[in-house]
PDB file of C-alpha atoms (C1' of nucleotides) in Angstrom:
ATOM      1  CA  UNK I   1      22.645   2.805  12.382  1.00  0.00           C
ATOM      2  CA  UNK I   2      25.105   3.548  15.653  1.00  0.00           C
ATOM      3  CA  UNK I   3      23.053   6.406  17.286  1.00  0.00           C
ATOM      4  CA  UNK I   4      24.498   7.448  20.273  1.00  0.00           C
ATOM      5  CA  UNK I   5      22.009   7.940  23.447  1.00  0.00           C
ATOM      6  CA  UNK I   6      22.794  11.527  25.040  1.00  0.00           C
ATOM      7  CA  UNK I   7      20.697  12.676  27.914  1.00  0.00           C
ATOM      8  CA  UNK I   8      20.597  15.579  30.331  1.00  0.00           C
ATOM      9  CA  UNK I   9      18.784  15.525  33.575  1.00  0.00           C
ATOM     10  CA  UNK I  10      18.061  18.061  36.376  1.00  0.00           C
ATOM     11  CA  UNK I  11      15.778  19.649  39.414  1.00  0.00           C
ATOM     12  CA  UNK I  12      13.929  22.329  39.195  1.00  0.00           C
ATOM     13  CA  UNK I  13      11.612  24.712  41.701  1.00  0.00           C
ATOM     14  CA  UNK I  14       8.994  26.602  39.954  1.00  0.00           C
ATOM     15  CA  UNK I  15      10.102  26.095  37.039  1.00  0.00           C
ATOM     16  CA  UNK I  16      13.555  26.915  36.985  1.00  0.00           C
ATOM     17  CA  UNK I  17      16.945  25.024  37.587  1.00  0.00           C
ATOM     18  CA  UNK I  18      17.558  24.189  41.158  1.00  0.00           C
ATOM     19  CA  UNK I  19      20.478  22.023  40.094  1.00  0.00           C
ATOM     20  CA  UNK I  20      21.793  19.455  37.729  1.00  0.00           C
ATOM     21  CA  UNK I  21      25.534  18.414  36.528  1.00  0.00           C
ATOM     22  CA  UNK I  22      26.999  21.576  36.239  1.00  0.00           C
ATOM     23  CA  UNK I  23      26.142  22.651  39.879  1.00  0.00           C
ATOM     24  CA  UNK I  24      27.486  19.394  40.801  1.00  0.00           C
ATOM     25  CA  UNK I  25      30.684  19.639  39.610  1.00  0.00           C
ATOM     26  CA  UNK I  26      31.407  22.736  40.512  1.00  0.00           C
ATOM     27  CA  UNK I  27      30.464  21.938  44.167  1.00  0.00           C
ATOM     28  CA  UNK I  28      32.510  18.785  43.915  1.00  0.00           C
ATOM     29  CA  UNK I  29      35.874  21.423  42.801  1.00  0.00           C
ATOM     30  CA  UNK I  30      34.595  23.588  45.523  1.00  0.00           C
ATOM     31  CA  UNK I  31      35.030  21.054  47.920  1.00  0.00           C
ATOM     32  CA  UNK I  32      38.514  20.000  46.651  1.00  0.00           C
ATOM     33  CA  UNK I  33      39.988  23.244  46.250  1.00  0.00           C
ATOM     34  CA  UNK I  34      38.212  25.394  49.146  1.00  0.00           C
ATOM     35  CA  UNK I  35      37.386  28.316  46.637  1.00  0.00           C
ATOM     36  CA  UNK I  36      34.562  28.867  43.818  1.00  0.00           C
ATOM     37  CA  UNK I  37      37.124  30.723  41.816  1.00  0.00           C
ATOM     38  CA  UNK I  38      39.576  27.950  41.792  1.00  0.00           C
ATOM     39  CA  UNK I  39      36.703  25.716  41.150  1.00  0.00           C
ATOM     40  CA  UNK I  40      34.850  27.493  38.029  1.00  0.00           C
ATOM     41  CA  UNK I  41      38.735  27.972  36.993  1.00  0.00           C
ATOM     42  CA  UNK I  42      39.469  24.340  36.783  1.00  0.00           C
ATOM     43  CA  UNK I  43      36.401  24.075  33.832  1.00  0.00           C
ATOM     44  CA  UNK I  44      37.019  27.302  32.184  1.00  0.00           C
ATOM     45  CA  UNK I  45      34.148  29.272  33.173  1.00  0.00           C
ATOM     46  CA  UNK I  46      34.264  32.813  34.418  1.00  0.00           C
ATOM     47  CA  UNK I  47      33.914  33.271  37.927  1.00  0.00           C
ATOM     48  CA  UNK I  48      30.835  35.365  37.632  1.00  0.00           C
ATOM     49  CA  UNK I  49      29.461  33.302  35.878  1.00  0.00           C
ATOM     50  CA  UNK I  50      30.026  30.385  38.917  1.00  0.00           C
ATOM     51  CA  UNK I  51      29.162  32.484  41.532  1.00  0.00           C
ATOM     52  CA  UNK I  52      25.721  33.674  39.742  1.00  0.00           C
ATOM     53  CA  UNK I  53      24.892  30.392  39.108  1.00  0.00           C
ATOM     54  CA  UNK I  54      25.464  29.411  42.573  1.00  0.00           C
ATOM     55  CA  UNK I  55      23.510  32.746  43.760  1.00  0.00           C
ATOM     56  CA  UNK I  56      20.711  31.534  41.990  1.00  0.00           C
ATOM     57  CA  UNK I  57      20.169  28.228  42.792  1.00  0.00           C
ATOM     58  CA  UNK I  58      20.704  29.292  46.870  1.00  0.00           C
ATOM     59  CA  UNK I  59      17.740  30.978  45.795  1.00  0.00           C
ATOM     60  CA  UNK I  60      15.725  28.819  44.141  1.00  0.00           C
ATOM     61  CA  UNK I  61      16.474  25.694  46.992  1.00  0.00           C
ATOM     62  CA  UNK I  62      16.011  28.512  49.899  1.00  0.00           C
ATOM     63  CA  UNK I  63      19.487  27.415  51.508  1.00  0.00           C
ATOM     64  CA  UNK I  64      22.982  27.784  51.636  1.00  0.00           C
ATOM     65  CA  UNK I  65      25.404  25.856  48.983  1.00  0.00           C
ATOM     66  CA  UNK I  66      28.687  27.634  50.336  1.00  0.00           C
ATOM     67  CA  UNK I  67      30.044  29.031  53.412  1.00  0.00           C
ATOM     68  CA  UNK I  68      31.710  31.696  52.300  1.00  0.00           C
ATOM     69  CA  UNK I  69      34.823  33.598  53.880  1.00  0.00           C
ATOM     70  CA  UNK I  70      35.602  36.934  52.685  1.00  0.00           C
ATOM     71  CA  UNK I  71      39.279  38.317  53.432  1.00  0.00           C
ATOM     72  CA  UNK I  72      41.267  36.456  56.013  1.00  0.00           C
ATOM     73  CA  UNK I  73      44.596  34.576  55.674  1.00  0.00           C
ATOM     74  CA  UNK I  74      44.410  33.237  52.017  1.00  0.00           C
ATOM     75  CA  UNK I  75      41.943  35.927  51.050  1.00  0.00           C
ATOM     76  CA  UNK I  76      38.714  33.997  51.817  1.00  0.00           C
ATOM     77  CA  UNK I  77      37.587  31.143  50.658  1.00  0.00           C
ATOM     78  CA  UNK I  78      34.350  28.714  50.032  1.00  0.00           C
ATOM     79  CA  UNK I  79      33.274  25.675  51.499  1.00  0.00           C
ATOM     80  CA  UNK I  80      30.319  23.203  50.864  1.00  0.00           C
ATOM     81  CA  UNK I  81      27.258  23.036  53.871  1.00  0.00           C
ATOM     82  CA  UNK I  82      25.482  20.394  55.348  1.00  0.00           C
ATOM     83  CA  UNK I  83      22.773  20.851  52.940  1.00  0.00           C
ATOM     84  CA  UNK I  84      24.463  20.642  49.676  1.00  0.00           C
ATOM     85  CA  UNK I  85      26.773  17.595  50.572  1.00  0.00           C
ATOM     86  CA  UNK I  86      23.198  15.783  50.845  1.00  0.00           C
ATOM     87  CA  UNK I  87      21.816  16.981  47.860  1.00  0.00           C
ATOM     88  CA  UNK I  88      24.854  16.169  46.152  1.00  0.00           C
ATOM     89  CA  UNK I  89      25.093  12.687  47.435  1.00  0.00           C
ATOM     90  CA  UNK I  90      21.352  12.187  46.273  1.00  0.00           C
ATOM     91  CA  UNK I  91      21.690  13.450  43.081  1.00  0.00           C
ATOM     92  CA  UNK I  92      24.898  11.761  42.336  1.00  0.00           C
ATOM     93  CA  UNK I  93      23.416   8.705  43.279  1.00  0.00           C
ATOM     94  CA  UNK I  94      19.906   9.205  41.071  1.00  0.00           C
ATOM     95  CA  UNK I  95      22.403  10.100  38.403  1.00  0.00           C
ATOM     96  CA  UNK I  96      24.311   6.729  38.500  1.00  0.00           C
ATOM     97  CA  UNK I  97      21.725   4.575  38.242  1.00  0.00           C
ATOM     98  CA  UNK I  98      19.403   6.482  35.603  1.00  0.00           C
ATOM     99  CA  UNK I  99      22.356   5.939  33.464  1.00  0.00           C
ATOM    100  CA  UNK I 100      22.237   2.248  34.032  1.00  0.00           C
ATOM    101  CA  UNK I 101      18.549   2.287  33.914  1.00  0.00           C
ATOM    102  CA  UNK I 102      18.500   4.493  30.576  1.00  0.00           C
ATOM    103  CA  UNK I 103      21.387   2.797  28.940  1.00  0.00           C
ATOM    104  CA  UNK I 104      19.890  -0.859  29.578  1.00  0.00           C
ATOM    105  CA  UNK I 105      16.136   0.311  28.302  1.00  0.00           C
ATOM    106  CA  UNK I 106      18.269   1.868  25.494  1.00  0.00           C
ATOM    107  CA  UNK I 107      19.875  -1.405  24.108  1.00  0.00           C
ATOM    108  CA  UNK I 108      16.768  -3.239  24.636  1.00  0.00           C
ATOM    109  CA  UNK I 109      14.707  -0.912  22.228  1.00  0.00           C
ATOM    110  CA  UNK I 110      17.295   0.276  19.794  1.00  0.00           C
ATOM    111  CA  UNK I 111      19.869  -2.797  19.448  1.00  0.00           C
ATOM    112  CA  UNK I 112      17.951  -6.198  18.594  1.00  0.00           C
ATOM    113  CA  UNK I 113      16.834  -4.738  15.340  1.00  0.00           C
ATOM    114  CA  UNK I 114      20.179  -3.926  13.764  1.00  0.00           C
TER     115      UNK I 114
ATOM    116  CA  UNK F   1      11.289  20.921  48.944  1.00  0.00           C
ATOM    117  CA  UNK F   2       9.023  20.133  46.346  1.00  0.00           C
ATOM    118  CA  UNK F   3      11.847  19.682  43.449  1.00  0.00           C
ATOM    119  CA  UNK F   4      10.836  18.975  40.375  1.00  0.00           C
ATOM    120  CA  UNK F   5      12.298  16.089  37.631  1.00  0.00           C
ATOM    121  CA  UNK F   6      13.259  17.590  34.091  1.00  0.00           C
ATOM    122  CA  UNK F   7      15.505  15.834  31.516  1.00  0.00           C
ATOM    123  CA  UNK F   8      15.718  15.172  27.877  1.00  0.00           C
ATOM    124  CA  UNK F   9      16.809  12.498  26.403  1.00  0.00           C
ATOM    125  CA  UNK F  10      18.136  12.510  22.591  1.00  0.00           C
ATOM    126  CA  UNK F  11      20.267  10.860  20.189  1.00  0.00           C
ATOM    127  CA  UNK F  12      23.243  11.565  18.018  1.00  0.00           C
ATOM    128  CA  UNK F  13      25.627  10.673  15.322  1.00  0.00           C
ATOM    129  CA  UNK F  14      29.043  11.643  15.300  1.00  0.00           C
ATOM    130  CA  UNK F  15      28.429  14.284  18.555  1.00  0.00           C
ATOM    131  CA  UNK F  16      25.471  15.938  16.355  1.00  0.00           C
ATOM    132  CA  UNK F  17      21.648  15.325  17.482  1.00  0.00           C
ATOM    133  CA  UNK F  18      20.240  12.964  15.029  1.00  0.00           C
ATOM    134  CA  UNK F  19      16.217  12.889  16.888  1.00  0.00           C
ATOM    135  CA  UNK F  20      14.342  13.774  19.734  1.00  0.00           C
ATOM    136  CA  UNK F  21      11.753  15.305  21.381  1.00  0.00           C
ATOM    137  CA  UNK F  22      11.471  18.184  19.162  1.00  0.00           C
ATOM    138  CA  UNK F  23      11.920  16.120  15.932  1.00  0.00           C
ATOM    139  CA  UNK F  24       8.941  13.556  17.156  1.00  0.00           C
ATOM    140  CA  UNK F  25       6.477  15.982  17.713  1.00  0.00           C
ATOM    141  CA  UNK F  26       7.217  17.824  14.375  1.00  0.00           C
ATOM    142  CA  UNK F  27       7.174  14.866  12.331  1.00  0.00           C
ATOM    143  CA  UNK F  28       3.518  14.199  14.499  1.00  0.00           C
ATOM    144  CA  UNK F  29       2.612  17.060  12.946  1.00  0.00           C
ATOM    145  CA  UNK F  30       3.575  16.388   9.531  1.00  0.00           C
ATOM    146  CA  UNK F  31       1.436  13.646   9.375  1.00  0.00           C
ATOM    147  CA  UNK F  32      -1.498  14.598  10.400  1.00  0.00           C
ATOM    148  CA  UNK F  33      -1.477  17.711   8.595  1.00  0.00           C
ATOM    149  CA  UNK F  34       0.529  16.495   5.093  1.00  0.00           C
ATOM    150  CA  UNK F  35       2.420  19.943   4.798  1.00  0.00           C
ATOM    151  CA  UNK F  36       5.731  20.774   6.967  1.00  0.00           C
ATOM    152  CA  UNK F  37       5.144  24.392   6.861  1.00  0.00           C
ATOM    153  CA  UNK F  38       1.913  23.992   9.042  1.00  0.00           C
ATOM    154  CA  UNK F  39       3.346  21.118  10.951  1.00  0.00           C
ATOM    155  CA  UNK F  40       6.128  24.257  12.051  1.00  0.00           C
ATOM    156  CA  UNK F  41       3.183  26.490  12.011  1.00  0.00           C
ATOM    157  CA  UNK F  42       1.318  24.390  15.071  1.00  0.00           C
ATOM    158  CA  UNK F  43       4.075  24.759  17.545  1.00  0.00           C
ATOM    159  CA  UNK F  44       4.816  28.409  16.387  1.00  0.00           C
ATOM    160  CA  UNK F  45       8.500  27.263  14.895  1.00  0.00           C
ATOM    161  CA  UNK F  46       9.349  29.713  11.480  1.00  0.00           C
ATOM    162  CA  UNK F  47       9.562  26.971   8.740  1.00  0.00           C
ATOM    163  CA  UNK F  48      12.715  28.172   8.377  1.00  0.00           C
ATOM    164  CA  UNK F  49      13.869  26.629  11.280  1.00  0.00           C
ATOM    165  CA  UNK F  50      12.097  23.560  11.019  1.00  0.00           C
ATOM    166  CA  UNK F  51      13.255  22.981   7.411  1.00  0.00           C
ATOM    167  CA  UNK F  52      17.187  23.241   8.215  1.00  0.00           C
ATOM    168  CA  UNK F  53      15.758  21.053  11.318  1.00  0.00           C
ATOM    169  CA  UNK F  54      14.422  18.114   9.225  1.00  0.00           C
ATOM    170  CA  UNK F  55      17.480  18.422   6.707  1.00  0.00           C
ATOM    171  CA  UNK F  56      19.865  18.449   9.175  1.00  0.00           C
ATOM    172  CA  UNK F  57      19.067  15.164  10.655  1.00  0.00           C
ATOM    173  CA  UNK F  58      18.500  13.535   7.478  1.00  0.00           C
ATOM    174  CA  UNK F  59      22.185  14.059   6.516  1.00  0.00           C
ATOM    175  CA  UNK F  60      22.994  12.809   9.459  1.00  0.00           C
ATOM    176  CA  UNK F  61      20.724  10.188  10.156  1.00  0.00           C
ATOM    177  CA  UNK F  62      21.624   9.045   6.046  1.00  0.00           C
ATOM    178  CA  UNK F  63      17.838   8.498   5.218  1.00  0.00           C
ATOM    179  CA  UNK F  64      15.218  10.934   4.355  1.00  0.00           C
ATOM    180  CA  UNK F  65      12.544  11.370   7.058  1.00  0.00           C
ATOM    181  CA  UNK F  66      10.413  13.548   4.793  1.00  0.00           C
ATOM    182  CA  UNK F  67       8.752  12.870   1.378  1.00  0.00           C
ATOM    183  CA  UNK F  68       7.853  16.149  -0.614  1.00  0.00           C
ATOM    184  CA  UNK F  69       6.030  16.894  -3.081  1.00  0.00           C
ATOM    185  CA  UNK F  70       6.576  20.287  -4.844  1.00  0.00           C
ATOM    186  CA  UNK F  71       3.892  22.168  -6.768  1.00  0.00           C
ATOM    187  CA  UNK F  72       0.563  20.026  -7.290  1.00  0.00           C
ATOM    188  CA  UNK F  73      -2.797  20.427  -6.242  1.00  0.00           C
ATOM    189  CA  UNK F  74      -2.710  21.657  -2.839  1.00  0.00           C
ATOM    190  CA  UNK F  75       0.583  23.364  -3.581  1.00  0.00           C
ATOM    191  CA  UNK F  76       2.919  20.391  -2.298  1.00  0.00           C
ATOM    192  CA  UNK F  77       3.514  19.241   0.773  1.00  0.00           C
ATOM    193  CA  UNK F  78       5.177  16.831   2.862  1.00  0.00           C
ATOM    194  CA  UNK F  79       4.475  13.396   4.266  1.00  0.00           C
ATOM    195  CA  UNK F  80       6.825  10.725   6.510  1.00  0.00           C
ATOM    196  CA  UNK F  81       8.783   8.229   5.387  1.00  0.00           C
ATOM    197  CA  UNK F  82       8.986   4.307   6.498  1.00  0.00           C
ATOM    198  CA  UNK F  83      12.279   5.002   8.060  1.00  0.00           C
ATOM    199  CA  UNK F  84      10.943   7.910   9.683  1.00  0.00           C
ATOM    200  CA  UNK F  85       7.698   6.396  11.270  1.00  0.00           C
ATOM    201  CA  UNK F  86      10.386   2.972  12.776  1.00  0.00           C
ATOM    202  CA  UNK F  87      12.553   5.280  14.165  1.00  0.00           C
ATOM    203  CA  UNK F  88       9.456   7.140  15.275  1.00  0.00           C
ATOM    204  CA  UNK F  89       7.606   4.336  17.024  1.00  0.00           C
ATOM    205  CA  UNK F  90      11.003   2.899  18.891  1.00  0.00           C
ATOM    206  CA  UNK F  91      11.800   6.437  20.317  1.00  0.00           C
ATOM    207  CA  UNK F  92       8.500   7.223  21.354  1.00  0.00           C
ATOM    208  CA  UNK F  93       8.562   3.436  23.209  1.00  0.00           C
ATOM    209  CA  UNK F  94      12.055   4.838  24.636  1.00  0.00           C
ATOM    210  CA  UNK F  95      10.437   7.781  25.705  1.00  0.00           C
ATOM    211  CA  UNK F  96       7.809   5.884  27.526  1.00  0.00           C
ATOM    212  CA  UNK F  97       9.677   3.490  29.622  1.00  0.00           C
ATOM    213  CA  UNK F  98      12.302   6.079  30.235  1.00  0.00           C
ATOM    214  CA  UNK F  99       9.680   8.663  31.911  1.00  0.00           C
ATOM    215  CA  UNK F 100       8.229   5.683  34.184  1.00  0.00           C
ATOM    216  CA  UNK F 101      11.531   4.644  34.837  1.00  0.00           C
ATOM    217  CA  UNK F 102      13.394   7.971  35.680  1.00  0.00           C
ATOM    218  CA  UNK F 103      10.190   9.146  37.825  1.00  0.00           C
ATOM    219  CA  UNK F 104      10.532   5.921  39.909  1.00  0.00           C
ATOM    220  CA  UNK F 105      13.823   6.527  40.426  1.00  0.00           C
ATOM    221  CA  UNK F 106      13.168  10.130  41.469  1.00  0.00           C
ATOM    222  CA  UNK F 107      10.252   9.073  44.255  1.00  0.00           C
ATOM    223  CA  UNK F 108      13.248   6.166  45.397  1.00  0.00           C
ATOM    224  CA  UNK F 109      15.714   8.595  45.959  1.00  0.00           C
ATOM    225  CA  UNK F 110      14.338  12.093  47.061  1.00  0.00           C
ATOM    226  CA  UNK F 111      10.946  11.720  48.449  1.00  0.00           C
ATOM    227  CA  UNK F 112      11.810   9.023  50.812  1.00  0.00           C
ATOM    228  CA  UNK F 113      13.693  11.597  53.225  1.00  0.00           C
ATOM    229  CA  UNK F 114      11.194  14.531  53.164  1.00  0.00           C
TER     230      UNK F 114
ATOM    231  C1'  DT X   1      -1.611  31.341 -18.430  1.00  0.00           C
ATOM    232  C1'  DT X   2      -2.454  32.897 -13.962  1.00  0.00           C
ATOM    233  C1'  DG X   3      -2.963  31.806  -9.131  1.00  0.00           C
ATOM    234  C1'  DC X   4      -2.092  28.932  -5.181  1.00  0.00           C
ATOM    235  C1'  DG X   5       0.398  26.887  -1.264  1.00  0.00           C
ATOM    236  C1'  DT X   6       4.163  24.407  -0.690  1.00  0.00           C
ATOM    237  C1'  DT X   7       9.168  23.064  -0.703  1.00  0.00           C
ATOM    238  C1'  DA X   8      13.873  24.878  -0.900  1.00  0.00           C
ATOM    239  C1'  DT X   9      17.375  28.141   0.274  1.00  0.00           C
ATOM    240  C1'  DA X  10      20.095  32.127   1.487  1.00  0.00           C
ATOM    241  C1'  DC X  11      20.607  36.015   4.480  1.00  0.00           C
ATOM    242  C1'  DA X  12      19.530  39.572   7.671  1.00  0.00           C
ATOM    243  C1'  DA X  13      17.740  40.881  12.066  1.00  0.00           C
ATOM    244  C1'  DA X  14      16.661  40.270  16.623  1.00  0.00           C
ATOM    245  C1'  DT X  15      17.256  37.761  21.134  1.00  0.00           C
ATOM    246  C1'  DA X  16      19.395  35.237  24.357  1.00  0.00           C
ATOM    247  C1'  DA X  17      23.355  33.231  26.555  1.00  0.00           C
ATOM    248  C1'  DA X  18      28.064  33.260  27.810  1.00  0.00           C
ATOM    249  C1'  DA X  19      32.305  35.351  28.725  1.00  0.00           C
ATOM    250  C1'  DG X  20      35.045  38.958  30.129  1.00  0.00           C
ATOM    251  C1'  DT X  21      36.210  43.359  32.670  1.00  0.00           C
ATOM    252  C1'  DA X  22      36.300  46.370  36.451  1.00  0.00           C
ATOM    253  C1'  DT X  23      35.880  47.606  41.235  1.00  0.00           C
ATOM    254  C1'  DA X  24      34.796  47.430  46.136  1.00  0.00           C
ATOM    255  C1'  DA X  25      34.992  45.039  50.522  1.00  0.00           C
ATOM    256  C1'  DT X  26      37.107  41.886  53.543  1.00  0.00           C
ATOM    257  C1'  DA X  27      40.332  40.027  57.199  1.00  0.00           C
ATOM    258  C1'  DG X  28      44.275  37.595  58.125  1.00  0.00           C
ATOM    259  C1'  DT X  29      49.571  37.903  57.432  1.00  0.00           C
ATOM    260  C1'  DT X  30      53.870  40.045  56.916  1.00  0.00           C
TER     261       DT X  30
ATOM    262  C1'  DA Z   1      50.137  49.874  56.993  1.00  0.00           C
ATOM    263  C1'  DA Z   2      50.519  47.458  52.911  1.00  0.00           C
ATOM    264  C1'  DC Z   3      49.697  43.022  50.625  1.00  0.00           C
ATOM    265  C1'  DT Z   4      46.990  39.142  49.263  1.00  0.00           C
ATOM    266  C1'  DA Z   5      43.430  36.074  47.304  1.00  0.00           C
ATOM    267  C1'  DT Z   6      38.952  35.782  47.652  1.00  0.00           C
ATOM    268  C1'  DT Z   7      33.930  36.999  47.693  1.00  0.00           C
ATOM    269  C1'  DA Z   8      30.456  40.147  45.793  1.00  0.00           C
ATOM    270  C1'  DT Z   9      28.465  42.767  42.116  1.00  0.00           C
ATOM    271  C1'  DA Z  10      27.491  45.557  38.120  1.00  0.00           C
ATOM    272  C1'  DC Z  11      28.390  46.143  33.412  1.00  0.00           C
ATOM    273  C1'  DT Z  12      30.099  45.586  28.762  1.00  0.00           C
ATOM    274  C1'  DT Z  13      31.390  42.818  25.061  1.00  0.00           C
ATOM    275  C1'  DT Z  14      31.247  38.826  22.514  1.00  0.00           C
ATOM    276  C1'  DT Z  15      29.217  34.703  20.732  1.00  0.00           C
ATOM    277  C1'  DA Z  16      25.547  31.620  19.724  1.00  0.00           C
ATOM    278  C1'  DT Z  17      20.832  30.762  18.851  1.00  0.00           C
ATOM    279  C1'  DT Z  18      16.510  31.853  17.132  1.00  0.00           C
ATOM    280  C1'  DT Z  19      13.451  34.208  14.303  1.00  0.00           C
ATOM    281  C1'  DG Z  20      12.097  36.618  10.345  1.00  0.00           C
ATOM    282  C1'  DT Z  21      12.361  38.101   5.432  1.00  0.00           C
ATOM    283  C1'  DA Z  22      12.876  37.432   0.655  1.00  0.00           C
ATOM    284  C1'  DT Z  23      12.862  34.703  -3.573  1.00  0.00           C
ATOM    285  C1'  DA Z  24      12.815  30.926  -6.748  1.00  0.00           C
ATOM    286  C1'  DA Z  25      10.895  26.605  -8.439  1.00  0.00           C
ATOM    287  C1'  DC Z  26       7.226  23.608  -8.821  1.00  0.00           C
ATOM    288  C1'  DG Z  27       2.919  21.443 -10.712  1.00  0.00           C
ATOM    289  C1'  DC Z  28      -1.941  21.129 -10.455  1.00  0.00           C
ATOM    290  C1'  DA Z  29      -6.387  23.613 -11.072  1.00  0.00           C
ATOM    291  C1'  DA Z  30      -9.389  27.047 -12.627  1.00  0.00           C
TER     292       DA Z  30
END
DNA sequence: TTGCGTTATACAAATAAAAGTATAATAGTT
DNA sequence: AACTATTATACTTTTATTTGTATAACGCAA
């Protein structure tokens, strides 16, 4: 039959994204490129868009994501804080190995039938 | 920080969702009421919706989940096919082990530190 | 033969989500 | 002082998703 498991995963607070994959990423490019414009650049998505997104989840977590820089030598700039490189290492990590976990429990249920 | 675990697990054929959540419950539905339209009714989905739903993934999934009757005594109605009720049973076992897996995970990784 | 509740289907309408546009403020550098 | 690339923010426009409406066919029952 060849289905094909897909999954999504993320944190919420009260109900509403705190962060997931997409947040991830961009803080990874953020990190990389020292700018949340260059960053939501690199994966085609408006910059409003990115810096909403990161608005809201500052929010939601009550911290920081960025240290931000407005003006200044190359106009400003963005850098990840203290808190987000942890939640980023956690989540990366829970990520990783719920996609070994997931993918293992997958072939055992779905594969020794067909 | 009190975050909470979401995710959502499907699965697809050829990068199209071929079952999940959404499908499992409706086809619940189905039969234990015989009759799609108040299957969609129950979770206030338009039958519409839940029609194209159920088609949908049978083209894709190439078996019929569904078998209708038109016109008869009660008007028609609907009940699940074999196919439907395997593919039923192994998801919902999925399902299962995934959710006590992922949350064990989850207490691992993040509550350990707060 | 009329009525009933359902399946089947096409479309239109309404909502929601995403993307794009425009503009101000900022602070180093030239 | 002017220039630059960025953050910050409000809107508008576009696109996608969801919901609703309308209609036909069906077959049993009264």
């Amino acid at each position: 039959m060849i289905l094909k498991l897909r999954y999504k995963i993320w944190l919420e607070k009260n109900g509403e994204k705190a962060f997931g994959d997409g947040p991830l990423d961009i803080l990874h490019r953020v990190e990389k490129t020292g700018s949340l414009r260059q960053a939501a650049e690199e994966i085609n998505m408006s910059y409003s868009q990115a810096w909403n997104l990161i608005k809201d989840l500052e929010k939601r977590l009550g911290f920081n994501l960025l240290k931000r820089k407005v003006g200044g030598e190359r106009g400003g700039g963005s850098e990840i804080t203290e808190e987000a490189r942890e939640l980023m290492t956690q989540f990366k990590l829970f990520r990783e190995e719920a996609d070994q976990s997931l993918n293992s429990l997958y072939k055992k249920i779905f594969k020794e039938k067909d």
